[in-house]
Amino acid sequence: MNCLVIIDVQNDFCKGGALEVKGGDNIVPTINKISPYFDKVIATKDWHPINHISFADTHKKKVYDTININGVTQVLWPVHCVQATKGADFHPELDTRPIDIIIHKGTSPDIDSYSAFFENDKNTETGLHYYLKGLKINDVYFVGLATDFCVFYSAMDSIRLGFNTYVIVDATKGVDVNGSLDFSIKSMKEAGIKIITHDKIL
Ligand code: VGL
Ligand code: ZN
């Protein structure tokens, strides 16, 4: 069994959004093209309370400053993907028909969650691991936003948990804060994650 995990294809990460990933919208038609070919489709939503710890406003600091939270470096982001707001909705052109389950992450005020599996303490589970295990899924393919944050952390957890892990790189887009995009691709390859393009699926 295989699955596609669509990471955070939400308005706030797309054109005109609070945390716009340049060209983020362009991946939507590619995702729509491939999503019917998987046994299961999971989508994640970044889903933050308004006072979330990852927001610069929460700390009265500047956007993209970093702070240390319990030994973990936290980038401070603009207010984004606030629960049940338009910014947190899926991009309007994302075909949601093939989606089996939606995982909300980053829902506690005091911890961020880049990965679809674990919050940033690398310990608190979202439940995705057990969903995949329960369905005997071995092959996990990632697409979405952003390549160097939520896709990266999700794929790294996926391979660590023992899944054959693929990133369909032309169906992702990065934010690239201080070289984070190159770093993420290099790290994923070193970890044994297969970086492929969407034509391998069709
Ligand atoms: C993300 C920054 C903050 C992502 C989420 O989806 O990659 N990036 N929250
Ligand atoms: Zn976020």
Coordinates of N, CA, C and O in Angstrom, one line a residue, residues 3-166:
C3 N 0.8 5.8 -0.1 CA -0.1 7.0 0.2 C 0.6 8.2 -0.3 O 1.9 8.3 -0.4
L4 N -0.2 9.2 -0.5 CA 0.3 10.6 -0.8 C 0.0 11.4 0.4 O -1.1 11.4 0.9
V5 N 1.0 12.2 0.9 CA 0.7 13.2 1.9 C 0.9 14.6 1.4 O 2.0 14.9 0.9
I6 N -0.2 15.3 1.4 CA -0.2 16.7 0.8 C 0.0 17.6 2.0 O -0.9 17.7 2.8
I7 N 1.1 18.3 2.0 CA 1.4 19.1 3.2 C 1.0 20.6 2.9 O 1.5 21.2 2.0
D8 N 0.1 21.0 3.8 CA -0.2 22.5 4.0 C -0.4 23.3 2.7 O 0.1 24.4 2.6
V9 N -1.2 22.8 1.8 CA -1.5 23.6 0.6 C -2.7 24.5 0.9 O -3.9 24.3 0.6
Q10 N -2.4 25.5 1.7 CA -3.3 26.4 2.3 C -3.1 27.8 1.8 O -2.0 28.2 1.4
N11 N -4.2 28.6 1.8 CA -4.2 30.0 1.3 C -3.0 30.8 1.8 O -2.4 31.6 1.1
D12 N -2.7 30.7 3.1 CA -1.7 31.6 3.7 C -0.3 31.2 3.1 O 0.6 32.1 3.2
F13 N -0.1 30.1 2.6 CA 1.2 29.7 2.0 C 1.2 30.0 0.5 O 2.2 29.8 -0.2
C14 N 0.1 30.5 -0.1 CA 0.0 30.7 -1.5 C -0.1 32.2 -1.8 O 0.1 33.0 -0.9
K15 N -0.2 32.5 -3.1 CA -0.2 33.9 -3.5 C -1.1 34.8 -2.7 O -2.3 34.5 -2.5
G16 N -0.5 35.9 -2.1 CA -1.3 36.9 -1.4 C -1.5 36.4 0.1 O -2.1 37.2 0.9
G17 N -1.0 35.3 0.5 CA -1.2 34.8 1.8 C -0.2 35.4 2.8 O 0.8 36.0 2.4
A18 N -0.4 35.1 4.1 CA 0.3 35.8 5.2 C 1.8 35.3 5.2 O 2.7 36.0 5.6
L19 N 2.0 34.1 4.7 CA 3.4 33.5 4.7 C 3.6 32.9 3.3 O 3.7 31.7 3.1
E20 N 3.5 33.8 2.3 CA 3.5 33.3 0.9 C 4.8 32.6 0.5 O 5.9 33.1 0.8
V21 N 4.6 31.4 0.0 CA 5.8 30.7 -0.6 C 5.7 31.1 -2.1 O 4.7 30.8 -2.8
K22 N 6.8 31.8 -2.6 CA 6.8 32.2 -4.0 C 6.5 31.1 -4.9 O 7.2 30.1 -4.9
G23 N 5.5 31.2 -5.8 CA 5.2 30.1 -6.7 C 4.5 28.9 -6.1 O 4.3 27.9 -6.8
G24 N 4.1 29.1 -4.9 CA 3.4 28.0 -4.2 C 2.1 27.5 -4.9 O 1.9 26.3 -5.0
D25 N 1.4 28.4 -5.5 CA 0.2 28.0 -6.3 C 0.5 27.1 -7.4 O -0.4 26.2 -7.8
N26 N 1.7 27.2 -8.0 CA 2.0 26.5 -9.3 C 2.0 25.0 -9.1 O 1.9 24.3 -10.1
I27 N 2.1 24.5 -7.9 CA 2.2 23.1 -7.7 C 0.8 22.4 -7.6 O 0.7 21.2 -7.7
V28 N -0.2 23.2 -7.5 CA -1.6 22.7 -7.3 C -2.1 21.8 -8.4 O -2.5 20.7 -8.2
P29 N -1.9 22.3 -9.7 CA -2.3 21.4 -10.8 C -1.6 20.1 -10.9 O -2.1 19.0 -11.2
T30 N -0.3 20.1 -10.5 CA 0.5 18.9 -10.5 C 0.0 17.9 -9.4 O -0.1 16.7 -9.7
I31 N -0.3 18.4 -8.2 CA -0.9 17.6 -7.2 C -2.2 17.0 -7.6 O -2.4 15.8 -7.4
N32 N -3.0 17.8 -8.2 CA -4.3 17.3 -8.7 C -4.2 16.2 -9.7 O -5.0 15.2 -9.8
K33 N -3.2 16.3 -10.5 CA -2.9 15.3 -11.6 C -2.6 13.9 -11.0 O -3.0 12.9 -11.5
I34 N -1.8 13.9 -9.9 CA -1.2 12.7 -9.4 C -2.1 12.0 -8.3 O -2.0 10.8 -8.0
S35 N -2.9 12.9 -7.6 CA -3.5 12.4 -6.3 C -4.4 11.2 -6.6 O -4.5 10.3 -5.7
P36 N -5.1 11.0 -7.7 CA -5.9 9.8 -7.9 C -5.2 8.5 -8.0 O -5.8 7.5 -8.0
Y37 N -3.9 8.5 -8.1 CA -3.1 7.3 -8.4 C -2.6 6.6 -7.1 O -1.9 5.6 -7.1
F38 N -3.0 7.1 -5.9 CA -2.5 6.6 -4.7 C -3.6 5.8 -3.9 O -4.8 6.1 -4.1
D39 N -3.2 4.8 -3.1 CA -4.2 4.0 -2.4 C -4.9 4.9 -1.3 O -6.1 4.7 -1.1
K40 N -4.1 5.7 -0.7 CA -4.7 6.6 0.3 C -4.1 8.0 0.2 O -2.9 8.1 -0.2
V41 N -4.9 9.0 0.4 CA -4.4 10.4 0.4 C -4.7 11.1 1.7 O -5.8 11.1 2.2
I42 N -3.6 11.6 2.3 CA -3.7 12.4 3.5 C -3.3 13.8 3.2 O -2.4 14.1 2.5
A43 N -4.0 14.7 3.8 CA -3.7 16.1 3.7 C -3.5 16.7 5.1 O -4.2 16.3 6.0
T44 N -2.5 17.6 5.2 CA -2.3 18.3 6.5 C -2.7 19.7 6.4 O -2.6 20.3 5.3
K45 N -3.1 20.3 7.5 CA -3.3 21.7 7.6 C -2.5 22.2 8.8 O -2.7 21.7 9.9
D46 N -1.8 23.3 8.6 CA -1.2 24.0 9.7 C -2.4 24.8 10.3 O -3.2 25.4 9.6
W47 N -2.5 24.7 11.6 CA -3.8 25.0 12.2 C -3.6 25.6 13.6 O -3.7 25.0 14.6
H48 N -3.2 26.9 13.6 CA -2.7 27.5 14.8 C -3.7 28.4 15.6 O -4.5 29.1 14.9
P49 N -3.7 28.3 16.9 CA -4.4 29.3 17.7 C -3.8 30.7 17.5 O -2.6 30.8 17.2
I50 N -4.6 31.7 17.7 CA -4.1 33.1 17.4 C -2.9 33.5 18.3 O -2.1 34.4 17.8
N51 N -2.7 32.9 19.4 CA -1.6 33.3 20.3 C -0.4 32.3 20.2 O 0.3 32.0 21.1
H52 N -0.3 31.7 19.0 CA 0.7 30.6 18.8 C 2.1 31.1 19.0 O 2.5 32.2 18.7
I53 N 2.9 30.2 19.6 CA 4.3 30.4 20.0 C 5.2 30.7 18.8 O 6.2 31.4 18.9
S54 N 4.8 30.3 17.6 CA 5.6 30.5 16.4 C 5.4 31.9 15.7 O 6.1 32.2 14.8
F55 N 4.5 32.7 16.3 CA 4.2 34.0 15.7 C 5.1 35.0 16.3 O 5.2 35.2 17.5
A56 N 5.7 35.8 15.5 CA 6.6 37.0 16.0 C 5.7 37.9 16.9 O 6.2 38.3 17.9
D57 N 4.5 38.1 16.5 CA 3.6 39.0 17.3 C 3.5 38.5 18.8 O 3.4 39.3 19.7
T58 N 3.4 37.2 18.9 CA 3.3 36.6 20.3 C 4.4 37.1 21.2 O 4.2 37.2 22.4
H59 N 5.6 37.3 20.6 CA 6.8 37.7 21.4 C 7.2 39.1 21.2 O 8.2 39.5 21.7
K60 N 6.3 39.9 20.5 CA 6.7 41.2 20.1 C 8.0 41.3 19.5 O 8.8 42.2 19.8
K61 N 8.3 40.4 18.7 CA 9.6 40.4 18.0 C 9.4 40.5 16.5 O 8.3 40.5 16.0
K62 N 10.5 40.6 15.7 CA 10.5 40.7 14.3 C 10.3 39.4 13.6 O 10.8 38.3 14.1
V63 N 9.6 39.4 12.5 CA 9.4 38.2 11.7 C 10.7 37.7 11.2 O 11.6 38.5 10.9
Y64 N 10.9 36.4 11.3 CA 12.2 35.7 10.9 C 13.3 35.8 11.9 O 14.3 35.2 11.7
D65 N 13.1 36.5 13.0 CA 14.0 36.3 14.2 C 13.9 34.9 14.6 O 12.9 34.2 14.3
T66 N 14.9 34.4 15.4 CA 14.8 33.1 16.0 C 14.9 33.2 17.5 O 15.5 34.1 18.0
I67 N 14.2 32.3 18.2 CA 14.3 32.3 19.6 C 14.5 30.8 20.0 O 14.4 29.9 19.1
N68 N 14.9 30.6 21.2 CA 15.2 29.2 21.7 C 14.0 28.8 22.6 O 13.7 29.5 23.6
I69 N 13.4 27.7 22.3 CA 12.3 27.2 23.1 C 12.7 25.8 23.6 O 12.8 24.9 22.7
N70 N 13.0 25.6 24.8 CA 13.4 24.3 25.4 C 14.5 23.7 24.5 O 14.4 22.5 24.2
G71 N 15.5 24.5 24.2 CA 16.6 23.9 23.4 C 16.4 23.8 21.9 O 17.3 23.4 21.2
V72 N 15.2 24.1 21.4 CA 14.9 24.0 20.0 C 14.8 25.4 19.4 O 14.1 26.3 20.0
T73 N 15.5 25.6 18.3 CA 15.5 26.9 17.7 C 14.1 27.1 16.9 O 13.7 26.2 16.2
Q74 N 13.4 28.2 17.2 CA 12.1 28.4 16.6 C 12.2 29.7 15.8 O 12.6 30.8 16.3
V75 N 12.0 29.6 14.5 CA 11.9 30.7 13.6 C 10.5 31.4 13.9 O 9.5 30.7 14.1
L76 N 10.5 32.7 14.0 CA 9.3 33.5 14.3 C 8.6 33.9 13.0 O 9.3 34.6 12.2
W77 N 7.4 33.5 12.8 CA 6.7 33.6 11.5 C 5.7 34.7 11.6 O 5.2 35.0 12.7
P78 N 5.3 35.3 10.5 CA 4.1 36.2 10.5 C 2.9 35.3 11.0 O 2.9 34.1 10.9
V79 N 1.9 36.0 11.5 CA 0.6 35.2 11.9 C 0.1 34.5 10.7 O -0.1 35.2 9.6
H80 N -0.1 33.2 10.7 CA -0.5 32.5 9.5 C -1.4 31.3 10.0 O -1.2 30.8 11.1
C81 N -2.2 30.8 9.1 CA -3.0 29.6 9.3 C -3.7 29.6 10.6 O -3.6 28.6 11.4
V82 N -4.3 30.7 11.0 CA -5.1 30.7 12.2 C -6.3 29.8 12.0 O -7.0 29.9 11.0
Q83 N -6.6 29.0 13.0 CA -7.7 28.0 13.0 C -9.0 28.6 12.4 O -9.4 29.6 12.9
A84 N -9.6 27.9 11.5 CA -10.9 28.2 10.9 C -10.9 29.6 10.3 O -12.0 30.2 10.3
T85 N -9.8 30.1 9.8 CA -9.8 31.3 9.0 C -9.6 31.0 7.5 O -9.2 29.9 7.2
K86 N -9.9 32.0 6.7 CA -9.7 31.8 5.2 C -8.3 31.4 4.9 O -8.0 30.6 4.0
G87 N -7.3 32.0 5.6 CA -5.9 31.7 5.4 C -5.6 30.2 5.6 O -4.6 29.7 5.1
A88 N -6.3 29.6 6.5 CA -6.1 28.2 6.8 C -6.8 27.2 5.9 O -6.6 26.0 6.0
D89 N -7.7 27.7 5.0 CA -8.4 26.9 4.1 C -7.4 26.3 3.0 O -6.4 27.0 2.7
F90 N -7.8 25.2 2.5 CA -7.0 24.7 1.3 C -7.1 25.7 0.2 O -8.1 26.4 0.1
H91 N -6.0 25.7 -0.6 CA -6.1 26.5 -1.9 C -7.4 26.1 -2.6 O -7.7 24.9 -2.8
P92 N -8.1 27.1 -3.1 CA -9.4 26.8 -3.8 C -9.3 25.8 -4.9 O -10.3 25.2 -5.2
E93 N -8.2 25.8 -5.6 CA -8.1 24.9 -6.7 C -7.6 23.5 -6.4 O -7.5 22.6 -7.3
L94 N -7.2 23.3 -5.1 CA -6.8 21.9 -4.7 C -8.0 21.0 -4.8 O -9.0 21.2 -4.3
D95 N -7.8 19.9 -5.6 CA -8.9 18.9 -5.7 C -8.9 18.1 -4.3 O -8.0 17.3 -4.1
T96 N -10.0 18.3 -3.5 CA -10.0 17.7 -2.2 C -10.8 16.4 -2.3 O -10.9 15.7 -1.3
R97 N -11.3 16.0 -3.5 CA -12.1 14.8 -3.5 C -11.3 13.5 -3.2 O -11.9 12.6 -2.5
P98 N -10.0 13.4 -3.6 CA -9.3 12.1 -3.2 C -8.9 12.1 -1.8 O -8.3 11.0 -1.4
I99 N -9.0 13.1 -1.0 CA -8.4 13.2 0.4 C -9.2 12.2 1.3 O -10.4 12.4 1.5
D100 N -8.5 11.3 2.0 CA -9.1 10.4 2.9 C -9.2 11.0 4.3 O -10.2 10.9 5.0
I101 N -8.1 11.5 4.8 CA -8.1 12.2 6.1 C -7.3 13.5 6.1 O -6.4 13.6 5.3
I102 N -7.7 14.3 7.0 CA -7.0 15.6 7.2 C -6.4 15.6 8.6 O -7.1 15.4 9.6
I103 N -5.1 15.9 8.7 CA -4.4 16.0 10.0 C -4.2 17.5 10.2 O -3.6 18.2 9.4
H104 N -4.6 18.0 11.4 CA -4.3 19.3 11.8 C -3.1 19.3 12.7 O -3.0 18.5 13.6
K105 N -2.2 20.3 12.5 CA -1.0 20.3 13.3 C -0.7 21.7 13.7 O -1.1 22.7 13.1
G106 N 0.1 21.8 14.8 CA 0.5 23.1 15.4 C -0.7 23.7 16.1 O -0.9 24.9 16.2
T107 N -1.5 22.8 16.7 CA -2.8 23.3 17.3 C -2.6 23.7 18.8 O -3.6 24.3 19.3
S108 N -1.5 23.4 19.4 CA -1.3 23.8 20.8 C -0.6 25.1 20.8 O 0.4 25.3 20.0
P109 N -1.0 26.1 21.7 CA -0.4 27.4 21.6 C 1.1 27.4 21.9 O 1.9 28.2 21.3
D110 N 1.6 26.4 22.7 CA 3.0 26.5 23.2 C 4.0 25.6 22.5 O 5.1 25.4 22.9
I111 N 3.6 25.0 21.3 CA 4.5 24.2 20.6 C 4.2 24.2 19.1 O 3.0 24.2 18.7
D112 N 5.3 24.3 18.3 CA 5.1 24.4 16.8 C 5.2 22.9 16.3 O 5.7 22.0 17.0
S113 N 4.7 22.7 15.1 CA 4.7 21.4 14.5 C 5.0 21.5 13.0 O 4.0 21.9 12.3
Y114 N 6.2 21.2 12.6 CA 6.5 21.3 11.2 C 6.1 19.9 10.5 O 5.6 19.8 9.4
S115 N 6.4 18.9 11.3 CA 6.2 17.5 10.8 C 4.7 17.1 10.8 O 4.0 17.4 11.8
A116 N 4.3 16.3 9.9 CA 3.0 15.7 9.9 C 2.9 14.6 11.0 O 1.8 14.1 11.3
F117 N 4.0 14.1 11.5 CA 4.1 13.0 12.4 C 4.2 13.4 13.9 O 3.6 12.9 14.8
F118 N 5.1 14.4 14.1 CA 5.5 14.8 15.5 C 5.5 16.3 15.6 O 5.9 17.0 14.7
E119 N 5.1 16.8 16.8 CA 5.3 18.2 17.0 C 6.8 18.5 17.2 O 7.6 17.5 17.3
N120 N 7.2 19.7 17.3 CA 8.7 20.0 17.3 C 9.4 19.5 18.5 O 10.7 19.6 18.5
D121 N 8.8 19.0 19.5 CA 9.5 18.3 20.6 C 9.9 16.9 20.2 O 10.6 16.3 21.0
K122 N 9.6 16.5 19.0 CA 9.9 15.2 18.4 C 9.3 14.1 19.2 O 9.8 12.9 19.1
N123 N 8.3 14.3 20.0 CA 7.8 13.3 20.9 C 6.2 13.3 20.8 O 5.7 12.2 20.8
T124 N 5.6 14.4 20.7 CA 4.1 14.5 20.7 C 3.6 14.1 19.4 O 4.0 14.7 18.4
E125 N 2.8 13.0 19.3 CA 2.4 12.4 18.0 C 1.1 13.1 17.5 O 0.2 13.4 18.3
T126 N 1.0 13.2 16.2 CA -0.2 13.6 15.6 C -1.2 12.4 15.3 O -2.4 12.6 15.2
G127 N -0.6 11.2 15.3 CA -1.4 10.0 15.0 C -1.2 9.5 13.6 O -1.7 8.3 13.3
L128 N -0.6 10.2 12.8 CA -0.4 9.8 11.4 C 0.4 8.4 11.3 O 0.0 7.6 10.5
H129 N 1.4 8.3 12.2 CA 2.2 7.1 12.2 C 1.3 5.8 12.3 O 1.5 4.8 11.6
Y130 N 0.3 5.9 13.2 CA -0.6 4.7 13.5 C -1.6 4.5 12.4 O -2.0 3.4 12.1
Y131 N -2.0 5.6 11.8 CA -2.9 5.5 10.6 C -2.2 4.7 9.5 O -2.7 3.7 9.0
L132 N -1.0 5.1 9.2 CA -0.2 4.4 8.2 C 0.1 3.0 8.5 O 0.0 2.1 7.7
K133 N 0.5 2.7 9.8 CA 0.8 1.4 10.2 C -0.4 0.5 10.2 O -0.4 -0.6 9.7
G134 N -1.5 1.0 10.7 CA -2.8 0.3 10.7 C -3.2 -0.1 9.4 O -3.9 -1.2 9.2
L135 N -3.0 0.7 8.4 CA -3.4 0.4 7.0 C -2.3 -0.4 6.2 O -2.4 -0.6 5.0
K136 N -1.2 -0.7 6.9 CA -0.1 -1.4 6.3 C 0.5 -0.7 5.0 O 0.8 -1.3 4.0
I137 N 0.6 0.6 5.2 CA 1.2 1.4 4.1 C 2.7 1.4 4.3 O 3.2 1.6 5.4
N138 N 3.4 1.1 3.2 CA 4.9 1.1 3.3 C 5.5 2.2 2.6 O 6.6 2.7 2.9
D139 N 4.9 2.7 1.5 CA 5.5 3.7 0.7 C 4.8 5.0 0.8 O 3.5 5.1 0.6
V140 N 5.5 6.1 1.2 CA 4.9 7.3 1.6 C 5.5 8.4 0.7 O 6.7 8.6 0.6
Y141 N 4.7 9.1 -0.1 CA 5.1 10.1 -1.0 C 4.6 11.5 -0.5 O 3.4 11.7 -0.1
F142 N 5.5 12.5 -0.5 CA 5.2 13.8 0.0 C 5.2 14.9 -1.1 O 6.1 14.9 -2.0
V143 N 4.2 15.8 -1.0 CA 4.1 16.9 -1.9 C 3.7 18.1 -1.0 O 3.2 17.9 0.1
G144 N 3.8 19.3 -1.5 CA 3.2 20.5 -0.8 C 4.2 21.5 -0.4 O 5.2 21.7 -1.0
L145 N 3.8 22.2 0.7 CA 4.5 23.4 1.1 C 4.9 23.3 2.6 O 4.1 22.8 3.4
A146 N 6.0 23.8 3.0 CA 7.1 24.2 2.1 C 8.2 23.1 2.1 O 8.4 22.5 3.1
T147 N 8.9 23.0 1.0 CA 9.9 22.0 0.8 C 10.8 21.9 2.0 O 11.2 20.8 2.5
D148 N 11.3 23.0 2.4 CA 12.4 23.1 3.4 C 11.9 23.2 4.9 O 12.7 23.3 5.8
F149 N 10.6 23.2 5.1 CA 10.1 23.2 6.5 C 9.1 22.0 6.6 O 9.6 20.9 7.0
C150 N 7.9 22.1 6.4 CA 7.0 21.0 6.7 C 7.2 19.8 5.9 O 7.0 18.7 6.4
V151 N 7.5 19.9 4.6 CA 7.7 18.7 3.8 C 9.0 18.0 4.3 O 9.1 16.8 4.5
F152 N 10.0 18.8 4.5 CA 11.3 18.3 5.0 C 11.2 17.6 6.3 O 11.6 16.4 6.4
Y153 N 10.6 18.2 7.3 CA 10.5 17.6 8.6 C 9.6 16.3 8.6 O 9.9 15.3 9.2
S154 N 8.6 16.4 7.8 CA 7.7 15.2 7.6 C 8.4 14.0 7.0 O 8.3 12.9 7.5
A155 N 9.1 14.3 5.9 CA 9.8 13.2 5.2 C 10.9 12.6 6.1 O 11.1 11.4 6.1
M156 N 11.6 13.5 6.8 CA 12.7 13.0 7.7 C 12.1 12.1 8.8 O 12.7 11.0 9.1
D157 N 11.0 12.4 9.3 CA 10.3 11.5 10.3 C 9.8 10.3 9.7 O 9.9 9.2 10.3
S158 N 9.3 10.4 8.5 CA 8.8 9.2 7.7 C 9.9 8.2 7.5 O 9.7 7.0 7.8
I159 N 11.0 8.6 7.1 CA 12.1 7.6 6.8 C 12.6 7.0 8.2 O 12.9 5.8 8.3
R160 N 12.7 7.9 9.2 CA 13.1 7.4 10.5 C 12.2 6.4 11.1 O 12.6 5.4 11.8
L161 N 10.9 6.5 10.7 CA 9.9 5.5 11.2 C 9.8 4.3 10.4 O 9.1 3.4 10.7
G162 N 10.7 4.2 9.3 CA 10.8 3.0 8.6 C 10.0 2.9 7.3 O 10.0 1.9 6.6
F163 N 9.4 4.0 6.9 CA 8.6 4.0 5.6 C 9.6 4.2 4.4 O 10.5 5.0 4.6
N164 N 9.3 3.6 3.3 CA 10.0 4.0 2.1 C 9.5 5.4 1.7 O 8.3 5.6 1.5
T165 N 10.4 6.4 1.6 CA 9.9 7.8 1.6 C 10.4 8.4 0.3 O 11.5 8.4 0.0
Y166 N 9.4 9.1 -0.3 CA 9.7 9.8 -1.5 C 9.2 11.3 -1.4 O 8.2 11.5 -0.8

